[in-house]
mmCIF file of N, CA and C and ligand atoms in Angstrom:
data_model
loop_
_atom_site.group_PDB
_atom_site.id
_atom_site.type_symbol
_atom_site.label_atom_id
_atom_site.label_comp_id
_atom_site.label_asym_id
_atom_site.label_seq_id
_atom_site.Cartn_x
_atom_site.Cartn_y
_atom_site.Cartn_z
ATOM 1 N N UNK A 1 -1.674 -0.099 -5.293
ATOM 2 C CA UNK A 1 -2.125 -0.167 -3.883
ATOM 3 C C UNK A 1 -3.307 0.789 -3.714
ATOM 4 N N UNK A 2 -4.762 0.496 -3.899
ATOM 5 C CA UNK A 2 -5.817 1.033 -3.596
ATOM 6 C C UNK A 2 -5.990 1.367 -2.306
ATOM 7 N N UNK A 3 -5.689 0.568 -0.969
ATOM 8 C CA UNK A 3 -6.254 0.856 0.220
ATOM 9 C C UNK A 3 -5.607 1.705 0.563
ATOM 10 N N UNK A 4 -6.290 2.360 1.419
ATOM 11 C CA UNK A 4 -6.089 3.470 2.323
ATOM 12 C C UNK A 4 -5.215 3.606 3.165
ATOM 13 N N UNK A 5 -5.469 2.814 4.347
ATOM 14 C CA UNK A 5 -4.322 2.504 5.290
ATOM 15 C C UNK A 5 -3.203 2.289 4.410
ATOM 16 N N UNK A 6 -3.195 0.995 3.984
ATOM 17 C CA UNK A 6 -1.835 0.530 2.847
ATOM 18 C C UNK A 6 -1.170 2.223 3.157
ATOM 19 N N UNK A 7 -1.681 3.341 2.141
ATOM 20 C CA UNK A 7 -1.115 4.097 1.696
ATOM 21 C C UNK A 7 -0.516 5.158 2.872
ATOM 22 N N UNK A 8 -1.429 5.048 4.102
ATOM 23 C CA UNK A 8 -1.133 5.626 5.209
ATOM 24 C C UNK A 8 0.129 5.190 5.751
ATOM 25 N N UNK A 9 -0.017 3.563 6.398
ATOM 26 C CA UNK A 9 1.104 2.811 6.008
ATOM 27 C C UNK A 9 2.221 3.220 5.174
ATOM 28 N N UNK A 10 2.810 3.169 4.000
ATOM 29 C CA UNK A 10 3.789 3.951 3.145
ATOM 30 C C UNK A 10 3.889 5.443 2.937
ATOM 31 N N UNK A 11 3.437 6.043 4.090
ATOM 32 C CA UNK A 11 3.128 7.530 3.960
ATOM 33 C C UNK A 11 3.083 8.218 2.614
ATOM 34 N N UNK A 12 2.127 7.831 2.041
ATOM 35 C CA UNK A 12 1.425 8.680 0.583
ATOM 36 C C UNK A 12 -0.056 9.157 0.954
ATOM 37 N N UNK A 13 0.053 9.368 2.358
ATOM 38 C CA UNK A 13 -1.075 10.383 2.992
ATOM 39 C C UNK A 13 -0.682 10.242 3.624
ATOM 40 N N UNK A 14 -0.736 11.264 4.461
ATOM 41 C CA UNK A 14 -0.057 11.832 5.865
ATOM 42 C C UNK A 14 -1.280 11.338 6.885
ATOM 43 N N UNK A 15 -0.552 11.250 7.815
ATOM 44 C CA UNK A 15 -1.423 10.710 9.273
ATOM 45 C C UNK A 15 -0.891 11.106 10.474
ATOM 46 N N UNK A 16 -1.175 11.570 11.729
ATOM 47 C CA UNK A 16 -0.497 11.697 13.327
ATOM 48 C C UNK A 16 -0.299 10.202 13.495
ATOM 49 N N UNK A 17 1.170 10.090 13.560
ATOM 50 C CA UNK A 17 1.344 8.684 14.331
ATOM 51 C C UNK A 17 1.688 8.796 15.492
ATOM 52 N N UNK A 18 0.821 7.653 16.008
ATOM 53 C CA UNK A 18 1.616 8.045 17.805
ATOM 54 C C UNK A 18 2.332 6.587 18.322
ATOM 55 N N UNK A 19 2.509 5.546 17.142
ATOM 56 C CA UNK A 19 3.420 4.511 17.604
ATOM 57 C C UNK A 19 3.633 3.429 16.333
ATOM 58 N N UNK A 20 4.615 3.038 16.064
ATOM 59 C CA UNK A 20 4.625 2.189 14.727
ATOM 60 C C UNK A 20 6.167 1.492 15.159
ATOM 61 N N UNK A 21 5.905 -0.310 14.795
ATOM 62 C CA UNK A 21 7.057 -0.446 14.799
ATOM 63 C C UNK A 21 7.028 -1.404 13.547
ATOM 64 N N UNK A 22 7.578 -2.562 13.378
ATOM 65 C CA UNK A 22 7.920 -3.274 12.050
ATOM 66 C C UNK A 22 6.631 -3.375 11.899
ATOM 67 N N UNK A 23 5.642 -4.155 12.476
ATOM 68 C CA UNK A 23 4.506 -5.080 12.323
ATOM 69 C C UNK A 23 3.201 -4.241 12.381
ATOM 70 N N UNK A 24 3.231 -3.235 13.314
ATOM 71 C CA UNK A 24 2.180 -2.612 13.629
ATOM 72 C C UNK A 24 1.808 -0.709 13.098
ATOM 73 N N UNK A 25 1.300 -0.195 12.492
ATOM 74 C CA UNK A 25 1.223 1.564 12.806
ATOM 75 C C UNK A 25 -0.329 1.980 13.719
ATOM 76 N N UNK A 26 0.122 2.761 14.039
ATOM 77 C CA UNK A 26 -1.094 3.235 15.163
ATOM 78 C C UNK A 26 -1.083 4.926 14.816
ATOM 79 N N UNK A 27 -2.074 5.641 14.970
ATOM 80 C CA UNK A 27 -2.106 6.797 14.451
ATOM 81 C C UNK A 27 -3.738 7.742 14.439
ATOM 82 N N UNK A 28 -3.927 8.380 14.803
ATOM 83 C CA UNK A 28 -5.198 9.398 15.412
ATOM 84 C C UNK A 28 -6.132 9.243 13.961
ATOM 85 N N UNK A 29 -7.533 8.847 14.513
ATOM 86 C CA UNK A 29 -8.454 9.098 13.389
ATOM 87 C C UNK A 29 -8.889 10.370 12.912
ATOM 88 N N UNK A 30 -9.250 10.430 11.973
ATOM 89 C CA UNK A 30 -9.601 11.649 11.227
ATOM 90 C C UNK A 30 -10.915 12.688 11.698
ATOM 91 N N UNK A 31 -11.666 11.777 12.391
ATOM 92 C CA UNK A 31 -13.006 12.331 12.703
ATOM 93 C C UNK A 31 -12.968 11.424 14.405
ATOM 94 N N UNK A 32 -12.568 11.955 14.869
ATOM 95 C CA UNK A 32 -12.237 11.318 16.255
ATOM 96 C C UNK A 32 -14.018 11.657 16.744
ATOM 97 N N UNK A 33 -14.230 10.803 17.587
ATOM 98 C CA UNK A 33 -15.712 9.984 18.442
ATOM 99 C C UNK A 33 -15.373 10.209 19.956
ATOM 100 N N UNK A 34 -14.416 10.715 20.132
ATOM 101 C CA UNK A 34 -13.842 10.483 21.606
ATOM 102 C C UNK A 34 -12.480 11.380 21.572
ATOM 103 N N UNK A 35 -12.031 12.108 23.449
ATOM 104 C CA UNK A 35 -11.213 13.268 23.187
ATOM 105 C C UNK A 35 -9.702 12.766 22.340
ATOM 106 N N UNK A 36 -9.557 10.814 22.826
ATOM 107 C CA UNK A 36 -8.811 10.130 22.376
ATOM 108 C C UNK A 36 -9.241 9.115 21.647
ATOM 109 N N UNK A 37 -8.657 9.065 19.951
ATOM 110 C CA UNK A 37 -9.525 8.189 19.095
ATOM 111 C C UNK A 37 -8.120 7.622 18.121
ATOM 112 N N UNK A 38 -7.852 6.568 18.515
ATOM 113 C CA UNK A 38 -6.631 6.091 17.835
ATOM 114 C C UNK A 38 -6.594 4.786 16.974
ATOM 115 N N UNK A 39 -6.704 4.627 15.727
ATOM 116 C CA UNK A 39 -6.654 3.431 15.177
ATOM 117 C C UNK A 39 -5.066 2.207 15.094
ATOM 118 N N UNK A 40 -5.352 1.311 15.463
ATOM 119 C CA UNK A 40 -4.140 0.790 15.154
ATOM 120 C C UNK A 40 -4.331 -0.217 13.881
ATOM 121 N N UNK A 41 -3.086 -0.505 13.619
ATOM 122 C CA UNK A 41 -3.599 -1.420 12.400
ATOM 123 C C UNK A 41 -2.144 -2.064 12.056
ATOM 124 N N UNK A 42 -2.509 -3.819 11.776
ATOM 125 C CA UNK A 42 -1.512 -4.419 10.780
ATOM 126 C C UNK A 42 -0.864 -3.781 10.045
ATOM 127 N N UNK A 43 0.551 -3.665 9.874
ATOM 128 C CA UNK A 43 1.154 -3.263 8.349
ATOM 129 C C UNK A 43 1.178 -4.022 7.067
ATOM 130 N N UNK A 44 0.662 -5.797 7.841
ATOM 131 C CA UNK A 44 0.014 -7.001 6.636
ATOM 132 C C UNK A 44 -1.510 -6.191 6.697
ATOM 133 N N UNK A 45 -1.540 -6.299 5.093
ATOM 134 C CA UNK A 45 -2.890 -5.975 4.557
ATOM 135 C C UNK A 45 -4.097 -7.544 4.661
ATOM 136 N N UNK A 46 -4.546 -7.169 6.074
ATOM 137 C CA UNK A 46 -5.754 -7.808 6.365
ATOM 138 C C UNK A 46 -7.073 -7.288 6.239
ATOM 139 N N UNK A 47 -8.369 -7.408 5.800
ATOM 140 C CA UNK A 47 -9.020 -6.324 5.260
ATOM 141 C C UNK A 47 -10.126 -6.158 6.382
ATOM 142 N N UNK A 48 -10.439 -7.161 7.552
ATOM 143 C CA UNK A 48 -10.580 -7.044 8.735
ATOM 144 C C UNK A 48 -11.235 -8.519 9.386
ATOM 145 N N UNK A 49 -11.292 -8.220 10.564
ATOM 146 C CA UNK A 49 -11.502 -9.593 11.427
ATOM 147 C C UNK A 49 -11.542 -10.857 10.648
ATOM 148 N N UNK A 50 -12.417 -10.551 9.915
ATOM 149 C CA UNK A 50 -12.835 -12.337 9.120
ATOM 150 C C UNK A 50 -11.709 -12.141 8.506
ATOM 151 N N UNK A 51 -10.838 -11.942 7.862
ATOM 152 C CA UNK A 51 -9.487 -12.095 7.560
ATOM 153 C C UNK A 51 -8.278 -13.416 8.773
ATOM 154 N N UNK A 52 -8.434 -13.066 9.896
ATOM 155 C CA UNK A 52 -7.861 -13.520 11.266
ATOM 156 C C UNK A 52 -7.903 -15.268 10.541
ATOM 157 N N UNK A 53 -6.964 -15.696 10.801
ATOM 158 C CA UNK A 53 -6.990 -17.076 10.900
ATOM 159 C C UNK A 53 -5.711 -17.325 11.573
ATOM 160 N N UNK A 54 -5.057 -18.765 11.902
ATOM 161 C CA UNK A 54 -4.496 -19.407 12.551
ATOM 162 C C UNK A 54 -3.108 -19.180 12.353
ATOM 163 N N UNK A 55 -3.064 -18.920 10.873
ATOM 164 C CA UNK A 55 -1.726 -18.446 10.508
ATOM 165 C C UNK A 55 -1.218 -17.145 10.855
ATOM 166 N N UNK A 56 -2.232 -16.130 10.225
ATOM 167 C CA UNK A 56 -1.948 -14.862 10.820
ATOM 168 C C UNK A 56 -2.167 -14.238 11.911
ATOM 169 N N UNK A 57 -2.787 -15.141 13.509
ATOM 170 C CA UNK A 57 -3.477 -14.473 14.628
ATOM 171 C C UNK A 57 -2.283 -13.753 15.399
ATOM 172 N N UNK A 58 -1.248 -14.162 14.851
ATOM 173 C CA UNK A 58 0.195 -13.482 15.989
ATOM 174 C C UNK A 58 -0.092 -12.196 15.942
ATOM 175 N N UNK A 59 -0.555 -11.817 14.973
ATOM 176 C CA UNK A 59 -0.394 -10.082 14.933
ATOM 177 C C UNK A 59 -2.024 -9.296 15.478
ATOM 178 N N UNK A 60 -3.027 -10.194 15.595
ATOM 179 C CA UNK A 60 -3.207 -10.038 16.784
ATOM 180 C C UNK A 60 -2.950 -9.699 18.270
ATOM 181 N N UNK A 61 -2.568 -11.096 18.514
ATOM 182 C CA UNK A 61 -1.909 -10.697 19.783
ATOM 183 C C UNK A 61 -0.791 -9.837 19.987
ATOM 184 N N UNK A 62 -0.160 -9.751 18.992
ATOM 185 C CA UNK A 62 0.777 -8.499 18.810
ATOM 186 C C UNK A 62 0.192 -7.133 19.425
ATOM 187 N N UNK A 63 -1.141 -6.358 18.381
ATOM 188 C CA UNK A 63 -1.548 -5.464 18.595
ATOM 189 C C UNK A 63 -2.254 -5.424 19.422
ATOM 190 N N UNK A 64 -2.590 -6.351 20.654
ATOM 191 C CA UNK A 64 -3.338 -6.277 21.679
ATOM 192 C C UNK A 64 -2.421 -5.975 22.863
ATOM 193 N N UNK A 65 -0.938 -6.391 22.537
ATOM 194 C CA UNK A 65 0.353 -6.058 23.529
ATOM 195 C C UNK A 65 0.290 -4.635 23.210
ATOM 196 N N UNK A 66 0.505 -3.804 22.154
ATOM 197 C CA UNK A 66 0.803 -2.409 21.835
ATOM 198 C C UNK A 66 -0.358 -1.459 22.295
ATOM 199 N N UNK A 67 -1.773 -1.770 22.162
ATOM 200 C CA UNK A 67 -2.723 -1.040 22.685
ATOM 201 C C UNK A 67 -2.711 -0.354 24.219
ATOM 202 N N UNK A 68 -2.385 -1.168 25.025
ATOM 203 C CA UNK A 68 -2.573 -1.008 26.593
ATOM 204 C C UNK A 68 -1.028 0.182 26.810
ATOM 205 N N UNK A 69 0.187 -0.465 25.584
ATOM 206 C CA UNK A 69 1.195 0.724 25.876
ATOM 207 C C UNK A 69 0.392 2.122 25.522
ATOM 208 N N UNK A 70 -0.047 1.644 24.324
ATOM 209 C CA UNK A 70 -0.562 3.481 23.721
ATOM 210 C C UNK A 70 -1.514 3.632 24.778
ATOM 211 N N UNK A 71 -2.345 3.374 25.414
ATOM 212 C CA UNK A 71 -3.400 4.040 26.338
ATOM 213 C C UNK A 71 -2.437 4.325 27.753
ATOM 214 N N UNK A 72 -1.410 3.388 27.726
ATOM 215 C CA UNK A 72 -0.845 4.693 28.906
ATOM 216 C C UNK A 72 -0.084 5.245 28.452
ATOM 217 N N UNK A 73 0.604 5.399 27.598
ATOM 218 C CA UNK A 73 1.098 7.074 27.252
ATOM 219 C C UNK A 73 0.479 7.867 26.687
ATOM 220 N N UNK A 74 -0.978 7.444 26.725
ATOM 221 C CA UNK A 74 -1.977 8.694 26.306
ATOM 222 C C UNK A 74 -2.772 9.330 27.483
ATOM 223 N N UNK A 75 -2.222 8.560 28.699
ATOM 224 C CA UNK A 75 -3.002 8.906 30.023
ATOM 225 C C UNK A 75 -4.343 8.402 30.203
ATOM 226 N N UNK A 76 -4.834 6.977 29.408
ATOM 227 C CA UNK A 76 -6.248 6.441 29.431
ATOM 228 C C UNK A 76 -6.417 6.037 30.640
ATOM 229 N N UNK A 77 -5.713 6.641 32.142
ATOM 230 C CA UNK A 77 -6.057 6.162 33.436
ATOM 231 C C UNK A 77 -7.014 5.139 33.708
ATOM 232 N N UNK A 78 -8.306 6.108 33.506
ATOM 233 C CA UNK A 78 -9.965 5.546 33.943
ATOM 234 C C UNK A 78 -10.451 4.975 33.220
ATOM 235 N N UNK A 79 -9.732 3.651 31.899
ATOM 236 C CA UNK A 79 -10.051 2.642 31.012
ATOM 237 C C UNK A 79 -10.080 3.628 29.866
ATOM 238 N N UNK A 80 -10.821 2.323 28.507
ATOM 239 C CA UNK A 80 -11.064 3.050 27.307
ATOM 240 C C UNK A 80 -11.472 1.963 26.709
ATOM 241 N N UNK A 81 -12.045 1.618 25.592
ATOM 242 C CA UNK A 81 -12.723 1.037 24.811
ATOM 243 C C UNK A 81 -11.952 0.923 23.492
ATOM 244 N N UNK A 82 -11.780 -0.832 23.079
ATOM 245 C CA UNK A 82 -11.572 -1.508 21.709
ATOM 246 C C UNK A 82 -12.262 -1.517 21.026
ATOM 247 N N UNK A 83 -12.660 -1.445 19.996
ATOM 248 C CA UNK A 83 -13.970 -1.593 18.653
ATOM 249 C C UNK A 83 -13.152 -2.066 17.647
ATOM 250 N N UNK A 84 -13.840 -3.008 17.045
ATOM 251 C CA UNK A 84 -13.063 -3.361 15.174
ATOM 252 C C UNK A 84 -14.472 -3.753 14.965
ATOM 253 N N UNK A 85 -14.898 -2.956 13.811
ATOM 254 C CA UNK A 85 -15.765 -2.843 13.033
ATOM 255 C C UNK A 85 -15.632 -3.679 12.030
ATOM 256 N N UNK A 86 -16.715 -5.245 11.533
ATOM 257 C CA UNK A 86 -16.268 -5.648 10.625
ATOM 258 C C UNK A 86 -17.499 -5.787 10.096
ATOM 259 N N UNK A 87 -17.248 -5.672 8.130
ATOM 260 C CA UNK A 87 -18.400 -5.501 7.012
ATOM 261 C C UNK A 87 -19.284 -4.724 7.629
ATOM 262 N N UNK A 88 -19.965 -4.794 6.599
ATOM 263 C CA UNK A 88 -21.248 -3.486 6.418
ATOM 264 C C UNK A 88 -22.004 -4.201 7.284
ATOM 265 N N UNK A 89 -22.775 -4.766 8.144
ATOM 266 C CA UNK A 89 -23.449 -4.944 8.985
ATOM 267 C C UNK A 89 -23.015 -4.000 9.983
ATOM 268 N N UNK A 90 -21.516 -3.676 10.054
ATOM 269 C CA UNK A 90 -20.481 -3.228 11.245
ATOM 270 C C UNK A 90 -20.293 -1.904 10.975
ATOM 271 N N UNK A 91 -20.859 -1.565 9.778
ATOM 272 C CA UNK A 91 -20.635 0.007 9.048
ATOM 273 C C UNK A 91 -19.220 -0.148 8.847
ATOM 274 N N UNK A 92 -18.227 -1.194 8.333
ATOM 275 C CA UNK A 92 -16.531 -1.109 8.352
ATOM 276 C C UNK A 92 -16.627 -0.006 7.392
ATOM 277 N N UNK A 93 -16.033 0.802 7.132
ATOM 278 C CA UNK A 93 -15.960 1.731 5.864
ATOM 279 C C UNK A 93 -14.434 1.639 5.186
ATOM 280 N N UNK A 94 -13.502 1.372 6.300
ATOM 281 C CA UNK A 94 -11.811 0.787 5.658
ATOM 282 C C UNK A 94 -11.678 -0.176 5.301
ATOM 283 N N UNK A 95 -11.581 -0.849 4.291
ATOM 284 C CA UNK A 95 -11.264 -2.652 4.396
ATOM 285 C C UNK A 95 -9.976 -3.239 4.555
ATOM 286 N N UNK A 96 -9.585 -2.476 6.057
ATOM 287 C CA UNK A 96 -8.273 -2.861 6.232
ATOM 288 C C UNK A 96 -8.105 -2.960 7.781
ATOM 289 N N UNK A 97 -7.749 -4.712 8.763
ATOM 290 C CA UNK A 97 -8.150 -4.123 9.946
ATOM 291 C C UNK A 97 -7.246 -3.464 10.501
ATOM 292 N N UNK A 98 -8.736 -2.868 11.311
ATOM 293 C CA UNK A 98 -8.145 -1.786 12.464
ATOM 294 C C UNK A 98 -8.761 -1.843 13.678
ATOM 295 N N UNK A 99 -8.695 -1.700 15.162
ATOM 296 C CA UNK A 99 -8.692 -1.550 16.564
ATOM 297 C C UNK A 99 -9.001 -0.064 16.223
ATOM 298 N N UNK A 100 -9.759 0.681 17.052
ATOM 299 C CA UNK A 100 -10.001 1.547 17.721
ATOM 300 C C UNK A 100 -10.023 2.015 19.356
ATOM 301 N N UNK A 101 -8.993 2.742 19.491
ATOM 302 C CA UNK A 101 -8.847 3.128 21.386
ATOM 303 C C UNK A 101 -9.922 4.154 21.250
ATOM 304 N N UNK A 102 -10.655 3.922 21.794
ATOM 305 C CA UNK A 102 -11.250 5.179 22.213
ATOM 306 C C UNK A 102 -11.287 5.207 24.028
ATOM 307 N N UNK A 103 -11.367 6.673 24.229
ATOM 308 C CA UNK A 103 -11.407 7.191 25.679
ATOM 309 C C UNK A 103 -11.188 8.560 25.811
ATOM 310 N N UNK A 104 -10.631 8.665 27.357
ATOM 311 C CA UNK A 104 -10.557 10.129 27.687
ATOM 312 C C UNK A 104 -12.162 11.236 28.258
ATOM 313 N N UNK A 105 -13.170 10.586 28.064
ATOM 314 C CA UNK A 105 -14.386 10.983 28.568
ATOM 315 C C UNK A 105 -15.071 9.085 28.962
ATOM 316 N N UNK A 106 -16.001 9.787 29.930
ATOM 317 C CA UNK A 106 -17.204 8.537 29.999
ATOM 318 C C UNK A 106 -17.971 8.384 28.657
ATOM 319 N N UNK A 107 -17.751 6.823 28.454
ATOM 320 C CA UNK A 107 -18.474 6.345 26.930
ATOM 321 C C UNK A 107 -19.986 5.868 27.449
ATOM 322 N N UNK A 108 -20.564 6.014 26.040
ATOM 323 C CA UNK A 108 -21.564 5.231 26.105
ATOM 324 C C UNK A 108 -21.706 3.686 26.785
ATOM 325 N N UNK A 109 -22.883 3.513 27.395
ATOM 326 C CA UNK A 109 -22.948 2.266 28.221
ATOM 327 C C UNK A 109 -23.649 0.906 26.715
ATOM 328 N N UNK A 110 -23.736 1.893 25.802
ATOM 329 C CA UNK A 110 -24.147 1.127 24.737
ATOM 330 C C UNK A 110 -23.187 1.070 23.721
ATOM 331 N N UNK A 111 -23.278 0.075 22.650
ATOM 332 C CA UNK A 111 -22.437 -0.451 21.711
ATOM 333 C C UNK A 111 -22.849 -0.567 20.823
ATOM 334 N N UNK A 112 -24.303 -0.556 20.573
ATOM 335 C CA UNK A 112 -24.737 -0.864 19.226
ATOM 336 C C UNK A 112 -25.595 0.192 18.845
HETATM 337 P P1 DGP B 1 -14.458 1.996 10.441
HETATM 338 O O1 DGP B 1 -15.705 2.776 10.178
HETATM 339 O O2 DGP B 1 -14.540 1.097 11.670
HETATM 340 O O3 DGP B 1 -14.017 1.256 9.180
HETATM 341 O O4 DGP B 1 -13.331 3.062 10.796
HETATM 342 C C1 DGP B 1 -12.581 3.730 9.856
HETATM 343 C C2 DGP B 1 -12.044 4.945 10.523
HETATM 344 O O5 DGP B 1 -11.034 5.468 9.699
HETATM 345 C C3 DGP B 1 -13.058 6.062 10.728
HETATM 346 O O6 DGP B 1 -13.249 6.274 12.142
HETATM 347 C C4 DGP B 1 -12.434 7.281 10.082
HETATM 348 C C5 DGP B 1 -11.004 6.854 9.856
HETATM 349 N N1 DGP B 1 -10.415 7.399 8.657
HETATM 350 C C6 DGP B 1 -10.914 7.300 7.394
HETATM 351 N N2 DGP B 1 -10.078 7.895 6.527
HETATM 352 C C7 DGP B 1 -9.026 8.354 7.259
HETATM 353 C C8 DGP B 1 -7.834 9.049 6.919
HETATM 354 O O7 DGP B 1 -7.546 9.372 5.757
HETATM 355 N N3 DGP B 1 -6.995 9.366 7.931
HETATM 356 C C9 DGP B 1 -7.274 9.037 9.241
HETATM 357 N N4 DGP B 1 -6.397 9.424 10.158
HETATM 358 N N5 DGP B 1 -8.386 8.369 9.586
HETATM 359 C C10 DGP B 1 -9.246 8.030 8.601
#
């Protein structure tokens, strides 16, 4: 098991988790962008977006149900921002997907 997450996933690197259940782990990035910077991610090794197809989109919508819990028990009151970074056009640097919460301050009005 090369990937990263994977290994985060099976805790053979330690990570802050702040929510994981069968399908999903969620857990604070390393170099946080924001006062709140939380990646969530499949526990199926998808390596990101272009991965998504018809078979696997449940866990999608899965982790789009779990996001809005973690931003309110993180107190994201005044919104927060999704990102999934995919391939190097996208700068992905994990090849494993992941959602990003970011919030907790006013974000950039830009995205790219
Ligand atoms: P992206 O560039 O979209 O592929 O985001 C990958 C994120 O993963 C990046 O914001 C930094 C984070 N990251 C990389 N390695 C680790 C790690 O070992 N632990 C944690 N918690 N985050 C990591």
């Amino acid at each position: 098991m090369d990937c990263l997450f994977c290994r985060i996933i099976a805790g053979e690197i330690p990570s802050n988790k702040v929510y994981e259940d069968d399908q999903v782990y969620a857990f604070r990035d390393i170099a946080p962008q924001a006062p709140t910077h939380i990646l969530v991610i499949p526990k199926e090794h998808l390596s990101g977006v272009s991965d998504i197809t018809p078979e696997n989109s449940a866990i999608v919508a899965h982790i789009f149900e779990v996001i809005p819990a973690i931003a309110r028990a993180e107190g994201l009151t005044n919104g927060y921002r999704v990102v999934s970074n995919c391939g190097p056009d996208a700068c992905q640097s994990v090849p494993h997907l992941h959602f990003h919460i970011l919030g907790g301050r006013k974000l950039g009005e830009t995205m790219a």
